[in-house]
Amino acid sequence: MSRKMDTTRRAFLGGAALICGQSLTSRAMSAFQYAGAAASQPIRIHVDATRTMGSIPSSFTGLGYEISSVSTNNLLSPANRTYVQLVRTLGRSGVIRIGGNTSDYSRFDPQGKLVSTPKGSVINEESLQQLGGFLDATGWQLIWGLNLGNGSQQNAIEEAKAIVAIAKDKLLAFEIGNEPDLFAHEGHRPHGYSYENYLTDYRHFKSALRAALPGVPLAGPDAALDNDWAQRFANDEGKDLSLLTHHYYRGGAGNPASTLDELLHSDPKLTSLLATLKDISERAHLPFRLCETNSFSGGGKPGVSNTFGSALWTLDYMLAVAWGGGSGVNIETGVNQLDFISSYSPIDDDGKGHYTAAPDYYGMLAFAYAGRGEKLALNYDSGPTNLTVYATAEGQHRIAVTIINKDASRDAEIELTFRQPLSRVTAMRLAGPSLESKQGVTFAGANIAADGSWHPARLEPIHLHDASGKVHVPAASAVVLIGSRIKS
């Protein structure tokens, strides 16, 4: 049977979960072409480095935080050296997004006392100075969400001035309001609050913001569920935006259907979402970003979102968004809108100042090596195996091929061919004891050190003959193959 890359699409709220996806047919001229190899046959992958399909931005990787995290003293701070290193290990450039549900209940009090709570967080000048130092220490950019839902417009503008001062050239954009399509549900607006109502509110707020801060970059609409809002917002405000933003979760944590099996199988609604956003993006000449995203909303599903299976999903998901035309993702991290550390957080926090890499962090780490440069065309037969493949080229000589075997029971024997000869290929494996494991996850044979750093321990050589090679990919594992093209 035909099989297409495992992808996912958000629908959260009230524990609602999306129906598990099914196999999808591939498109002509896409990077993925599937036929139907039998499980006992090798999976043949052909990489064509002469056909590129657009580049992956160097700032693609991102982390997302509730604004209440900024109200936590010395969390997002240069003094938190382990946390800084954990972020830097994921890449030299990236994007921190601060917002979430708590942002529409928050306020800025320059000399006030910090308060971190779901519906009443207070940030002050000192906490923002810490954030500015954190951005400098990591080298990452900032998306900041302003309170449109339940606060004073003047207070939000004073907050924006303070953000501009601390972020400087690292400010990517301001968002005005978080998930405005759910404002009525959240109690910020009356029942029946529509896109037209939002656009009026947005433009009133924008006018005041721009009067105080001319030319400040903006992003939106930051909707949770309604794709139509992105289309209409791009039409109405696209010429005055730096970035189109939207949210995505695979489903809701409270839904019994939100299982590891569902997570690791395709979600056709993500495919639809990405196609819609890509079309909007191209028409508006505006990049799009999934600026709040993770496995299951509501803090993740314990026993699913914090397992090795989520690492495989994270790697596959990030690559799928890149192939779908996205300019980046912000993986939700840390405390959530319900005021506890999320099961899906890639960085674990014991509440006592100790920060460690969770399983899905390793998926993001693997992406740091897999998702560089230009996307390459390839074709392969996956047969009945739940397996996806991606390839990239960086510069003139580096090629990466990523093979993700999400199948719980089938090993994959890979026969890999390249259109151009390579001088060598090494394998970096993403592995764990089982899909359900919460400990023991490694990438390239190594785990994250106590100080947040990482160094590969096992680079496995793959022998080539006439631009071809073989690699074994066990069930429930992934491998990033790094090849060097022969210099002409």
Coordinates of C-alpha atoms in Angstrom, one line a residue:
M1 CA 0.0 0.0 0.0
S2 CA 1.0 3.6 -0.4
R3 CA 2.3 5.5 2.6
K4 CA 3.1 9.2 3.1
M5 CA 5.2 11.0 5.7
D6 CA 3.8 10.9 9.2
T7 CA 2.3 14.3 10.0
T8 CA 0.0 15.9 12.5
R9 CA -2.5 18.8 12.9
R10 CA -3.7 20.6 15.9
A11 CA -7.1 20.4 17.6
F12 CA -7.2 21.0 21.3
L13 CA -9.6 22.5 23.8
G14 CA -11.7 20.5 26.3
G15 CA -9.7 17.3 25.8
A16 CA -10.7 17.1 22.1
A17 CA -8.4 15.0 20.0
L18 CA -8.1 14.5 16.3
I19 CA -8.9 11.3 14.6
C20 CA -5.9 9.2 13.9
G21 CA -4.6 9.8 10.4
Q22 CA -4.4 7.4 7.6
S23 CA -2.0 6.8 4.7
L24 CA -2.0 9.6 2.2
T25 CA -1.1 9.5 -1.4
S26 CA 2.0 11.4 -2.5
R27 CA 2.0 14.2 -5.0
A28 CA 3.9 14.4 -8.2
M29 CA 7.2 16.3 -7.8
S30 CA 7.1 16.0 -4.0
A31 CA 10.1 14.9 -2.0
F32 CA 8.3 11.7 -1.0
Q33 CA 7.1 9.0 -3.4
Y34 CA 6.0 5.7 -2.0
A35 CA 5.1 2.5 -3.7
G36 CA 4.6 -0.6 -1.7
A37 CA 7.6 -2.7 -0.8
A38 CA 6.8 -5.9 1.2
A39 CA 8.0 -5.9 4.9
S40 CA 10.6 -8.6 4.1
Q41 CA 12.1 -6.6 1.3
P42 CA 14.8 -3.9 1.8
I43 CA 13.6 -0.3 1.7
R44 CA 15.4 1.5 -1.2
I45 CA 16.0 5.2 -0.9
H46 CA 17.4 7.3 -3.7
V47 CA 18.7 10.8 -2.9
D48 CA 19.0 13.3 -5.7
A49 CA 21.2 16.2 -4.5
T50 CA 20.7 18.0 -7.8
R51 CA 17.0 18.7 -7.0
T52 CA 16.6 21.2 -4.1
M53 CA 13.2 22.1 -2.7
G54 CA 13.9 25.3 -0.7
S55 CA 15.9 26.0 2.4
I56 CA 15.3 25.5 6.1
P57 CA 15.9 28.7 8.0
S58 CA 18.7 28.6 10.5
S59 CA 16.3 29.9 13.1
F60 CA 13.7 27.1 12.5
T61 CA 14.0 25.6 15.9
G62 CA 12.2 27.4 18.7
L63 CA 11.0 27.0 22.3
G64 CA 7.7 28.4 23.5
Y65 CA 6.9 29.6 27.1
E66 CA 4.0 31.0 29.0
I67 CA 4.6 34.5 30.1
S68 CA 4.4 33.2 33.7
S69 CA 7.9 31.7 33.0
V70 CA 9.3 35.2 32.8
S71 CA 7.7 35.8 36.2
T72 CA 9.8 33.0 37.6
N73 CA 13.0 34.6 38.9
N74 CA 16.3 33.5 37.3
L75 CA 14.7 31.0 35.0
L76 CA 15.2 32.6 31.6
S77 CA 18.3 34.3 32.8
P78 CA 22.0 34.3 31.8
A79 CA 22.7 33.3 35.4
N80 CA 20.9 30.0 34.7
R81 CA 23.9 28.6 33.0
T82 CA 22.7 25.0 32.5
Y83 CA 19.4 26.3 30.9
V84 CA 21.4 28.6 28.7
Q85 CA 23.6 25.7 27.6
L86 CA 20.5 23.4 27.0
V87 CA 19.2 26.0 24.6
R88 CA 22.5 26.6 22.9
T89 CA 23.0 22.9 22.4
L90 CA 19.9 22.9 20.1
G91 CA 21.4 25.5 17.8
R92 CA 23.3 28.7 17.5
S93 CA 20.2 30.5 16.3
G94 CA 16.6 29.9 17.2
V95 CA 13.4 31.7 18.4
I96 CA 12.0 32.0 21.9
R97 CA 8.3 32.7 22.0
I98 CA 6.8 34.2 25.1
G99 CA 3.0 34.3 25.3
G100 CA 0.4 31.6 25.8
N101 CA -2.9 31.8 27.7
T102 CA -1.3 33.5 30.7
S103 CA -0.2 36.4 28.6
D104 CA -3.8 37.6 28.2
Y105 CA -4.1 37.7 32.0
S106 CA -0.7 39.3 32.7
R107 CA 0.5 42.8 33.5
F108 CA 3.7 44.8 33.5
D109 CA 4.7 46.5 36.8
P110 CA 8.2 47.9 36.4
Q111 CA 9.0 47.9 40.1
G112 CA 6.4 45.5 41.2
K113 CA 6.7 42.1 42.8
L114 CA 7.0 39.1 40.5
V115 CA 3.9 36.9 40.4
S116 CA 3.7 33.6 38.4
T117 CA 0.2 32.3 38.2
P118 CA -2.2 31.3 35.4
K119 CA -4.5 34.3 35.7
G120 CA -2.5 37.2 37.2
S121 CA 1.2 36.9 36.3
V122 CA 3.2 40.1 36.9
I123 CA 6.5 40.8 35.2
N124 CA 8.8 43.6 36.1
E125 CA 11.9 45.4 34.8
E126 CA 14.3 43.1 36.5
S127 CA 12.6 40.0 35.0
L128 CA 12.8 41.6 31.5
Q129 CA 16.5 42.4 32.1
Q130 CA 17.1 38.8 32.9
L131 CA 15.3 37.8 29.7
G132 CA 17.4 40.2 27.6
G133 CA 20.5 38.7 29.1
F134 CA 19.2 35.3 28.3
L135 CA 18.7 36.2 24.6
D136 CA 22.2 37.6 24.5
A137 CA 23.6 34.5 26.1
T138 CA 21.8 32.1 23.8
G139 CA 21.9 34.2 20.6
W140 CA 18.2 33.4 20.0
Q141 CA 15.5 35.8 18.8
L142 CA 12.2 36.7 20.5
I143 CA 8.5 36.7 19.7
W144 CA 6.6 38.4 22.5
G145 CA 2.8 38.2 23.0
L146 CA 1.0 41.3 24.2
N147 CA -2.1 41.3 26.3
L148 CA -5.2 41.9 24.1
G149 CA -7.5 39.7 26.1
N150 CA -7.9 41.1 29.6
G151 CA -5.7 44.0 30.4
S152 CA -4.9 47.7 29.9
Q153 CA -3.8 48.7 26.4
Q154 CA -1.5 51.4 27.9
N155 CA 0.1 48.9 30.2
A156 CA 0.7 46.6 27.3
I157 CA 2.4 49.4 25.3
E158 CA 4.6 50.2 28.3
E159 CA 5.5 46.6 28.4
A160 CA 6.3 46.6 24.6
K161 CA 8.6 49.6 25.1
A162 CA 10.5 47.6 27.8
I163 CA 10.7 44.6 25.5
V164 CA 12.2 46.7 22.7
A165 CA 14.8 48.0 25.1
I166 CA 16.0 44.6 26.3
A167 CA 15.6 42.6 23.1
K168 CA 17.1 45.1 20.7
D169 CA 17.9 43.5 17.4
K170 CA 16.8 40.1 18.6
L171 CA 13.1 41.1 18.6
L172 CA 11.5 39.1 15.8
A173 CA 7.9 40.3 16.3
F174 CA 5.2 41.2 18.7
E175 CA 1.9 39.2 18.7
I176 CA -1.2 41.0 19.8
G177 CA -3.3 38.6 21.7
N178 CA -3.0 34.8 22.2
E179 CA -5.5 32.5 20.4
P180 CA -8.1 35.2 19.7
D181 CA -10.4 32.7 18.0
L182 CA -10.9 31.3 21.5
F183 CA -11.4 34.7 23.3
A184 CA -15.1 34.0 23.9
H185 CA -14.4 30.5 25.3
E186 CA -11.7 32.0 27.5
G187 CA -14.1 34.7 28.8
H188 CA -12.1 37.6 27.3
R189 CA -15.0 38.5 25.0
P190 CA -18.7 37.8 24.8
H191 CA -20.2 34.8 23.0
G192 CA -20.2 35.3 19.2
Y193 CA -16.9 37.1 19.1
S194 CA -15.9 37.0 15.5
Y195 CA -12.9 37.5 13.2
E196 CA -14.4 40.9 12.3
N197 CA -14.5 41.8 16.0
Y198 CA -10.9 40.7 16.4
L199 CA -9.7 42.7 13.4
T200 CA -11.3 45.8 14.9
D201 CA -9.6 45.2 18.3
Y202 CA -6.3 44.4 16.6
R203 CA -6.2 47.5 14.5
H204 CA -7.1 49.7 17.4
F205 CA -4.3 48.2 19.5
K206 CA -1.9 48.3 16.6
S207 CA -2.5 52.0 16.0
A208 CA -1.7 52.8 19.6
L209 CA 1.4 50.5 19.6
R210 CA 2.7 52.0 16.4
A211 CA 2.2 55.5 17.7
A212 CA 4.5 54.7 20.6
L213 CA 6.9 52.4 18.6
P214 CA 6.9 53.2 14.9
G215 CA 7.8 50.4 12.6
V216 CA 7.8 47.7 15.3
P217 CA 7.5 44.2 13.7
L218 CA 4.2 42.3 14.1
A219 CA 3.1 38.7 13.8
G220 CA -0.3 37.1 13.9
P221 CA -3.1 36.1 14.0
D222 CA -1.9 33.4 16.4
A223 CA -5.1 31.4 16.1
A224 CA -5.6 28.1 17.8
L225 CA -8.1 26.3 15.6
D226 CA -9.6 28.3 12.8
N227 CA -7.5 28.2 9.7
D228 CA -9.8 30.7 8.0
W229 CA -8.5 33.4 10.4
A230 CA -5.0 33.0 9.0
Q231 CA -6.3 33.4 5.5
R232 CA -8.3 36.5 6.2
F233 CA -5.7 38.1 8.4
A234 CA -3.1 37.7 5.7
N235 CA -5.4 39.3 3.3
D236 CA -6.2 42.2 5.7
E237 CA -2.9 42.7 7.4
G238 CA -0.3 40.8 5.4
K239 CA 1.5 43.8 4.1
D240 CA 2.1 45.1 7.6
L241 CA 3.3 41.7 9.1
S242 CA 6.7 40.2 9.5
L243 CA 5.3 36.7 10.2
L244 CA 2.1 34.7 10.0
T245 CA 1.6 32.6 13.1
H246 CA -0.7 29.7 14.0
H247 CA -0.9 27.0 16.7
Y248 CA -0.9 23.2 16.4
Y249 CA -1.3 20.2 18.8
R250 CA -1.9 16.6 17.8
G251 CA -4.9 16.4 20.1
G252 CA -5.9 17.0 23.7
A253 CA -4.3 15.4 26.8
G254 CA -7.6 14.5 28.3
N255 CA -8.9 12.4 25.4
P256 CA -8.5 8.6 25.8
A257 CA -7.6 8.5 22.1
S258 CA -4.5 10.5 22.7
T259 CA -2.1 7.6 22.7
L260 CA 1.5 6.9 21.6
D261 CA 0.1 4.9 18.7
E262 CA -2.0 7.9 17.6
L263 CA 1.0 10.2 18.0
L264 CA 3.2 8.1 15.8
H265 CA 0.7 7.7 13.0
S266 CA -0.2 10.3 10.5
D267 CA -2.6 13.1 11.1
P268 CA -4.0 14.2 7.8
K269 CA -5.2 17.5 9.3
L270 CA -1.7 18.6 9.8
T271 CA -1.1 17.9 6.1
S272 CA -4.1 20.0 5.3
L273 CA -3.0 22.8 7.7
L274 CA 0.4 23.0 6.3
A275 CA -0.9 23.1 2.7
T276 CA -3.3 25.9 3.7
L277 CA -0.6 27.9 5.4
K278 CA 1.9 27.4 2.7
D279 CA -0.6 28.6 0.1
I280 CA -1.4 31.7 2.2
S281 CA 2.3 32.3 2.8
E282 CA 3.2 32.2 -0.9
R283 CA 0.3 34.4 -1.9
A284 CA 1.1 37.0 0.8
H285 CA 4.9 36.6 0.4
L286 CA 5.0 36.1 4.2
P287 CA 6.7 33.3 6.1
F288 CA 4.6 31.2 8.5
R289 CA 5.5 29.7 11.8
L290 CA 3.8 27.3 14.2
C291 CA 4.6 29.4 17.2
E292 CA 2.9 27.3 19.8
T293 CA 3.0 23.5 19.3
N294 CA 3.6 20.2 20.9
S295 CA 2.1 16.7 21.2
F296 CA -1.1 17.0 23.3
S297 CA -2.5 20.2 24.6
G298 CA -3.1 20.7 28.3
G299 CA 0.4 20.0 29.3
G300 CA 0.9 16.7 27.4
K301 CA -0.2 13.2 28.1
P302 CA 1.9 11.5 30.9
G303 CA 3.3 8.2 29.6
V304 CA 3.1 9.4 26.0
S305 CA 4.4 13.0 25.7
N306 CA 7.4 12.3 28.0
T307 CA 8.5 9.0 26.4
F308 CA 11.1 8.1 23.7
G309 CA 8.2 7.8 21.3
S310 CA 7.7 11.5 21.6
A311 CA 11.4 12.1 20.6
L312 CA 10.7 10.2 17.3
W313 CA 7.5 12.2 16.8
T314 CA 9.3 15.5 17.5
L315 CA 12.1 14.8 15.0
D316 CA 9.6 13.7 12.4
Y317 CA 7.2 16.6 13.1
M318 CA 9.8 19.3 12.8
L319 CA 11.0 17.9 9.5
A320 CA 7.4 17.5 8.3
V321 CA 6.8 21.2 9.0
A322 CA 10.0 22.2 7.3
W323 CA 8.9 20.2 4.2
G324 CA 5.5 21.7 4.4
G325 CA 7.0 25.2 4.0
G326 CA 7.1 26.4 7.6
S327 CA 9.8 28.8 8.7
G328 CA 9.9 27.3 12.2
V329 CA 8.2 25.8 15.2
N330 CA 8.1 26.8 18.9
I331 CA 7.9 23.6 21.0
E332 CA 6.0 24.4 24.2
T333 CA 8.3 24.2 27.2
G334 CA 8.2 24.4 31.0
V335 CA 5.2 25.4 33.1
N336 CA 1.9 25.5 31.2
Q337 CA -1.3 27.6 31.5
L338 CA -2.5 25.2 34.2
D339 CA 0.5 26.0 36.4
F340 CA 2.5 22.8 36.3
I341 CA 5.5 21.6 34.4
S342 CA 4.2 20.0 31.2
S343 CA 4.8 16.3 30.4
Y344 CA 5.7 17.4 26.9
S345 CA 8.4 19.9 28.0
P346 CA 11.7 19.1 26.2
I347 CA 13.5 20.6 29.3
D348 CA 12.6 19.0 32.6
D349 CA 12.4 21.2 35.7
D350 CA 12.2 19.7 39.1
G351 CA 11.3 23.0 40.7
K352 CA 14.5 23.1 42.7
G353 CA 16.8 24.6 40.1
H354 CA 17.7 21.4 38.3
Y355 CA 17.2 21.3 34.5
T356 CA 17.6 18.2 32.4
A357 CA 16.8 17.0 28.9
A358 CA 13.6 15.1 28.5
P359 CA 13.1 12.5 25.7
D360 CA 11.7 14.9 23.2
Y361 CA 14.7 17.2 23.6
Y362 CA 16.7 14.5 21.9
G363 CA 14.4 14.7 18.9
M364 CA 15.1 18.4 18.7
L365 CA 18.8 17.7 19.1
A366 CA 18.7 15.3 16.2
F367 CA 16.9 17.9 14.1
A368 CA 19.8 20.3 14.7
Y369 CA 21.9 17.8 12.6
A370 CA 19.2 16.7 10.2
G371 CA 17.5 20.0 9.3
R372 CA 20.3 22.1 7.9
G373 CA 20.4 23.9 4.5
E374 CA 18.5 22.9 1.4
K375 CA 15.7 20.2 1.3
L376 CA 16.5 17.5 -1.2
A377 CA 14.3 15.4 -3.4
L378 CA 14.3 11.7 -2.8
N379 CA 12.1 8.7 -3.4
Y380 CA 11.6 5.4 -1.5
D381 CA 9.3 2.5 -0.9
S382 CA 8.3 2.1 2.8
G383 CA 5.8 -0.7 2.3
P384 CA 3.9 -1.5 5.5
T385 CA 6.6 -0.1 7.7
N386 CA 5.8 3.2 9.6
L387 CA 8.9 5.0 8.3
T388 CA 9.7 8.4 6.9
V389 CA 12.8 9.8 5.2
Y390 CA 14.1 13.3 4.7
A391 CA 17.3 14.6 3.1
T392 CA 19.1 18.0 3.2
A393 CA 22.3 19.5 1.8
E394 CA 24.3 22.2 3.5
G395 CA 26.9 24.0 1.5
Q396 CA 28.8 22.3 -1.3
H397 CA 29.7 19.1 0.5
R398 CA 27.5 18.1 3.4
I399 CA 24.4 15.8 2.9
A400 CA 22.2 14.5 5.7
V401 CA 19.6 11.7 5.3
T402 CA 17.3 11.1 8.2
I403 CA 15.4 7.8 8.5
I404 CA 12.7 7.6 11.2
N405 CA 11.4 4.2 12.0
K406 CA 8.3 4.7 14.1
D407 CA 7.2 1.1 13.7
A408 CA 7.0 -0.7 17.0
S409 CA 7.8 -4.1 15.6
R410 CA 9.4 -3.9 12.2
D411 CA 13.2 -3.3 11.7
A412 CA 14.1 -1.7 8.4
E413 CA 16.9 -2.8 6.1
I414 CA 17.8 0.2 4.0
E415 CA 19.5 0.3 0.6
L416 CA 20.6 3.8 0.0
T417 CA 21.8 5.3 -3.3
F418 CA 23.0 8.8 -4.1
R419 CA 23.0 10.4 -7.5
Q420 CA 26.4 11.9 -6.8
P421 CA 29.2 9.9 -5.1
L422 CA 30.1 10.6 -1.5
S423 CA 33.5 10.2 0.1
R424 CA 32.1 8.9 3.4
V425 CA 28.9 8.5 5.5
T426 CA 28.6 8.3 9.2
A427 CA 25.5 7.4 11.2
M428 CA 24.2 9.2 14.3
R429 CA 21.4 7.1 15.9
L430 CA 18.5 8.3 18.0
A431 CA 17.7 5.4 20.4
G432 CA 16.0 4.5 23.6
P433 CA 15.2 1.2 25.4
S434 CA 11.6 1.3 24.1
L435 CA 9.0 3.6 22.8
E436 CA 7.6 3.9 26.3
S437 CA 10.9 4.7 27.9
K438 CA 11.3 7.9 29.9
Q439 CA 15.0 7.4 30.6
G440 CA 18.0 6.1 28.7
V441 CA 17.5 8.1 25.5
T442 CA 20.7 8.9 23.5
F443 CA 21.7 10.5 20.3
A444 CA 25.0 9.3 18.7
G445 CA 25.5 7.1 21.7
A446 CA 25.5 10.0 24.2
N447 CA 23.1 11.8 26.5
I448 CA 23.0 15.4 27.6
A449 CA 25.6 16.2 30.2
A450 CA 24.7 17.7 33.6
D451 CA 25.8 21.2 32.3
G452 CA 23.5 21.0 29.3
S453 CA 26.3 20.2 26.8
W454 CA 26.4 17.3 24.4
H455 CA 29.2 15.6 22.5
P456 CA 28.7 12.5 20.2
A457 CA 30.1 9.3 21.5
R458 CA 29.4 7.0 18.6
L459 CA 29.8 7.9 14.9
E460 CA 29.1 4.7 13.0
P461 CA 30.8 4.4 9.6
I462 CA 28.5 3.3 6.7
H463 CA 30.4 1.6 4.0
L464 CA 29.8 2.8 0.4
H465 CA 30.2 1.1 -2.9
D466 CA 29.5 3.0 -6.1
A467 CA 27.5 5.7 -4.3
S468 CA 25.4 3.0 -2.5
G469 CA 25.3 1.8 1.0
K470 CA 23.2 -0.3 3.4
V471 CA 22.1 0.6 6.9
H472 CA 20.0 -1.2 9.5
V473 CA 17.4 0.9 11.3
P474 CA 15.8 -1.0 14.2
A475 CA 12.1 -0.7 15.1
A476 CA 11.4 2.4 17.2
S477 CA 14.6 4.3 16.3
A478 CA 15.9 6.9 14.0
V479 CA 19.2 7.6 12.3
V480 CA 20.8 10.7 10.9
L481 CA 23.3 9.9 8.2
I482 CA 25.9 12.6 7.5
G483 CA 27.7 12.3 4.1
S484 CA 30.4 14.2 2.5
R485 CA 30.3 14.9 -1.2
I486 CA 33.5 14.3 -3.2
K487 CA 35.1 17.6 -3.9
S488 CA 35.3 18.3 -7.6

